[in-house]
């Protein structure tokens, strides 16, 4: 799909926040350039995980 059909990073961040609130997961990290948000099951797991590289 072309860029016009892809969600913006703000939309992805918002959706990830909605999922986090409903599931009890934690928004752990994000990569704006890749339009990615990482959720972890809890704060302990979040400390161990980060998105790296580009």
mmCIF file of N, CA and C in Angstrom:
data_model
loop_
_atom_site.group_PDB
_atom_site.id
_atom_site.type_symbol
_atom_site.label_atom_id
_atom_site.label_comp_id
_atom_site.label_asym_id
_atom_site.label_seq_id
_atom_site.Cartn_x
_atom_site.Cartn_y
_atom_site.Cartn_z
ATOM 1 N N UNK A 1 0.830 -1.186 0.000
ATOM 2 C CA UNK A 1 0.000 0.000 0.000
ATOM 3 C C UNK A 1 0.872 1.246 0.000
ATOM 4 N N UNK A 2 0.363 2.288 -0.584
ATOM 5 C CA UNK A 2 1.071 3.557 -0.588
ATOM 6 C C UNK A 2 0.900 4.290 0.736
ATOM 7 N N UNK A 3 1.689 5.329 0.950
ATOM 8 C CA UNK A 3 1.633 6.088 2.200
ATOM 9 C C UNK A 3 0.248 6.643 2.532
ATOM 10 N N UNK A 4 -0.537 6.943 1.528
ATOM 11 C CA UNK A 4 -1.877 7.478 1.777
ATOM 12 C C UNK A 4 -2.789 6.476 2.472
ATOM 13 N N UNK A 5 -2.463 5.195 2.389
ATOM 14 C CA UNK A 5 -3.298 4.150 2.973
ATOM 15 C C UNK A 5 -2.774 3.656 4.314
ATOM 16 N N UNK A 6 -1.595 4.110 4.715
ATOM 17 C CA UNK A 6 -0.994 3.664 5.972
ATOM 18 C C UNK A 6 -1.422 4.577 7.120
ATOM 19 N N UNK A 7 -1.585 3.980 8.278
ATOM 20 C CA UNK A 7 -1.903 4.764 9.472
ATOM 21 C C UNK A 7 -0.703 5.632 9.844
ATOM 22 N N UNK A 8 -0.983 6.805 10.367
ATOM 23 C CA UNK A 8 0.105 7.670 10.842
ATOM 24 C C UNK A 8 0.633 7.111 12.162
ATOM 25 N N UNK A 9 1.807 7.570 12.551
ATOM 26 C CA UNK A 9 2.349 7.093 13.822
ATOM 27 C C UNK A 9 1.457 7.535 14.986
ATOM 28 N N UNK A 10 0.880 8.709 14.899
ATOM 29 C CA UNK A 10 -0.034 9.160 15.960
ATOM 30 C C UNK A 10 -1.242 8.243 16.074
ATOM 31 N N UNK A 11 -1.770 7.789 14.945
ATOM 32 C CA UNK A 11 -2.899 6.852 14.970
ATOM 33 C C UNK A 11 -2.474 5.521 15.577
ATOM 34 N N UNK A 12 -1.279 5.065 15.237
ATOM 35 C CA UNK A 12 -0.774 3.801 15.774
ATOM 36 C C UNK A 12 -0.547 3.926 17.274
ATOM 37 N N UNK A 13 0.057 5.035 17.709
ATOM 38 C CA UNK A 13 0.290 5.262 19.139
ATOM 39 C C UNK A 13 -1.039 5.292 19.897
ATOM 40 N N UNK A 14 -2.026 5.964 19.334
ATOM 41 C CA UNK A 14 -3.339 6.036 19.967
ATOM 42 C C UNK A 14 -3.983 4.655 20.061
ATOM 43 N N UNK A 15 -3.913 3.884 18.981
ATOM 44 C CA UNK A 15 -4.476 2.533 18.971
ATOM 45 C C UNK A 15 -3.750 1.645 19.981
ATOM 46 N N UNK A 16 -2.419 1.750 20.039
ATOM 47 C CA UNK A 16 -1.645 0.971 21.011
ATOM 48 C C UNK A 16 -2.047 1.352 22.436
ATOM 49 N N UNK A 17 -2.288 2.637 22.670
ATOM 50 C CA UNK A 17 -2.745 3.078 23.990
ATOM 51 C C UNK A 17 -4.102 2.493 24.341
ATOM 52 N N UNK A 18 -4.998 2.433 23.366
ATOM 53 C CA UNK A 18 -6.319 1.822 23.587
ATOM 54 C C UNK A 18 -6.171 0.347 23.945
ATOM 55 N N UNK A 19 -5.333 -0.363 23.203
ATOM 56 C CA UNK A 19 -5.104 -1.782 23.479
ATOM 57 C C UNK A 19 -4.494 -1.952 24.868
ATOM 58 N N UNK A 20 -3.522 -1.109 25.204
ATOM 59 C CA UNK A 20 -2.867 -1.191 26.512
ATOM 60 C C UNK A 20 -3.891 -1.007 27.635
ATOM 61 N N UNK A 21 -4.749 -0.017 27.516
ATOM 62 C CA UNK A 21 -5.760 0.225 28.553
ATOM 63 C C UNK A 21 -6.712 -0.955 28.696
ATOM 64 N N UNK A 22 -7.143 -1.522 27.592
ATOM 65 C CA UNK A 22 -8.102 -2.626 27.633
ATOM 66 C C UNK A 22 -7.480 -3.940 28.095
ATOM 67 N N UNK A 23 -6.199 -4.132 27.800
ATOM 68 C CA UNK A 23 -5.555 -5.419 28.076
ATOM 69 C C UNK A 23 -4.708 -5.428 29.340
ATOM 70 N N UNK A 24 -4.395 -4.244 29.866
ATOM 71 C CA UNK A 24 -3.505 -4.174 31.018
ATOM 72 C C UNK A 24 -2.035 -4.186 30.634
ATOM 73 N N UNK A 25 -1.752 -4.204 29.349
ATOM 74 C CA UNK A 25 -0.368 -4.145 28.888
ATOM 75 C C UNK A 25 0.152 -2.713 29.014
ATOM 76 N N UNK A 26 1.469 -2.557 28.842
ATOM 77 C CA UNK A 26 2.138 -1.267 28.992
ATOM 78 C C UNK A 26 2.756 -0.874 27.655
ATOM 79 N N UNK A 27 2.542 0.366 27.239
ATOM 80 C CA UNK A 27 3.217 0.877 26.050
ATOM 81 C C UNK A 27 4.676 1.067 26.421
ATOM 82 N N UNK A 28 5.538 0.236 25.840
ATOM 83 C CA UNK A 28 6.931 0.129 26.244
ATOM 84 C C UNK A 28 7.856 1.011 25.433
ATOM 85 N N UNK A 29 7.683 1.033 24.145
ATOM 86 C CA UNK A 29 8.591 1.764 23.267
ATOM 87 C C UNK A 29 7.878 2.006 21.952
ATOM 88 N N UNK A 30 8.451 2.872 21.151
ATOM 89 C CA UNK A 30 7.885 3.130 19.832
ATOM 90 C C UNK A 30 8.983 3.590 18.892
ATOM 91 N N UNK A 31 8.752 3.419 17.618
ATOM 92 C CA UNK A 31 9.694 3.844 16.581
ATOM 93 C C UNK A 31 8.880 4.605 15.542
ATOM 94 N N UNK A 32 8.946 5.912 15.615
ATOM 95 C CA UNK A 32 8.104 6.740 14.754
ATOM 96 C C UNK A 32 8.373 6.500 13.277
ATOM 97 N N UNK A 33 9.649 6.376 12.897
ATOM 98 C CA UNK A 33 9.996 6.202 11.489
ATOM 99 C C UNK A 33 9.402 4.920 10.901
ATOM 100 N N UNK A 34 9.285 3.890 11.738
ATOM 101 C CA UNK A 34 8.750 2.604 11.285
ATOM 102 C C UNK A 34 7.261 2.460 11.566
ATOM 103 N N UNK A 35 6.707 3.428 12.278
ATOM 104 C CA UNK A 35 5.293 3.382 12.667
ATOM 105 C C UNK A 35 4.990 2.111 13.450
ATOM 106 N N UNK A 36 5.773 1.918 14.514
ATOM 107 C CA UNK A 36 5.665 0.723 15.348
ATOM 108 C C UNK A 36 5.514 1.140 16.804
ATOM 109 N N UNK A 37 4.676 0.420 17.537
ATOM 110 C CA UNK A 37 4.553 0.589 18.979
ATOM 111 C C UNK A 37 4.700 -0.785 19.622
ATOM 112 N N UNK A 38 5.460 -0.848 20.701
ATOM 113 C CA UNK A 38 5.718 -2.105 21.402
ATOM 114 C C UNK A 38 4.960 -2.111 22.715
ATOM 115 N N UNK A 39 4.182 -3.163 22.941
ATOM 116 C CA UNK A 39 3.470 -3.353 24.198
ATOM 117 C C UNK A 39 4.111 -4.512 24.953
ATOM 118 N N UNK A 40 4.163 -4.384 26.285
ATOM 119 C CA UNK A 40 4.688 -5.452 27.139
ATOM 120 C C UNK A 40 3.653 -5.784 28.192
ATOM 121 N N UNK A 41 3.719 -6.988 28.718
ATOM 122 C CA UNK A 41 2.680 -7.445 29.641
ATOM 123 C C UNK A 41 2.682 -6.713 30.976
ATOM 124 N N UNK A 42 3.857 -6.198 31.417
ATOM 125 C CA UNK A 42 3.936 -5.464 32.680
ATOM 126 C C UNK A 42 5.211 -4.628 32.716
ATOM 127 N N UNK A 43 5.376 -3.851 33.776
ATOM 128 C CA UNK A 43 6.538 -2.954 33.880
ATOM 129 C C UNK A 43 7.851 -3.721 33.906
ATOM 130 N N UNK A 44 7.873 -4.870 34.572
ATOM 131 C CA UNK A 44 9.105 -5.668 34.623
ATOM 132 C C UNK A 44 9.516 -6.108 33.220
ATOM 133 N N UNK A 45 8.578 -6.614 32.462
ATOM 134 C CA UNK A 45 8.868 -7.025 31.085
ATOM 135 C C UNK A 45 9.248 -5.811 30.239
ATOM 136 N N UNK A 46 8.622 -4.672 30.503
ATOM 137 C CA UNK A 46 8.905 -3.459 29.731
ATOM 138 C C UNK A 46 10.352 -3.013 29.909
ATOM 139 N N UNK A 47 10.898 -3.177 31.111
ATOM 140 C CA UNK A 47 12.289 -2.768 31.356
ATOM 141 C C UNK A 47 13.274 -3.584 30.534
ATOM 142 N N UNK A 48 12.893 -4.776 30.129
ATOM 143 C CA UNK A 48 13.785 -5.678 29.395
ATOM 144 C C UNK A 48 13.674 -5.524 27.884
ATOM 145 N N UNK A 49 12.718 -4.742 27.413
ATOM 146 C CA UNK A 49 12.455 -4.704 25.975
ATOM 147 C C UNK A 49 12.499 -3.285 25.428
ATOM 148 N N UNK A 50 13.162 -3.143 24.323
ATOM 149 C CA UNK A 50 13.208 -1.878 23.599
ATOM 150 C C UNK A 50 13.306 -2.180 22.113
ATOM 151 N N UNK A 51 12.840 -1.262 21.308
ATOM 152 C CA UNK A 51 12.997 -1.372 19.864
ATOM 153 C C UNK A 51 14.366 -0.790 19.533
ATOM 154 N N UNK A 52 15.168 -1.542 18.802
ATOM 155 C CA UNK A 52 16.505 -1.062 18.457
ATOM 156 C C UNK A 52 16.695 -1.065 16.954
ATOM 157 N N UNK A 53 17.636 -0.264 16.512
ATOM 158 C CA UNK A 53 18.001 -0.251 15.103
ATOM 159 C C UNK A 53 17.007 0.455 14.225
ATOM 160 N N UNK A 54 17.476 0.729 13.059
ATOM 161 C CA UNK A 54 16.640 1.303 12.013
ATOM 162 C C UNK A 54 17.271 1.010 10.694
#
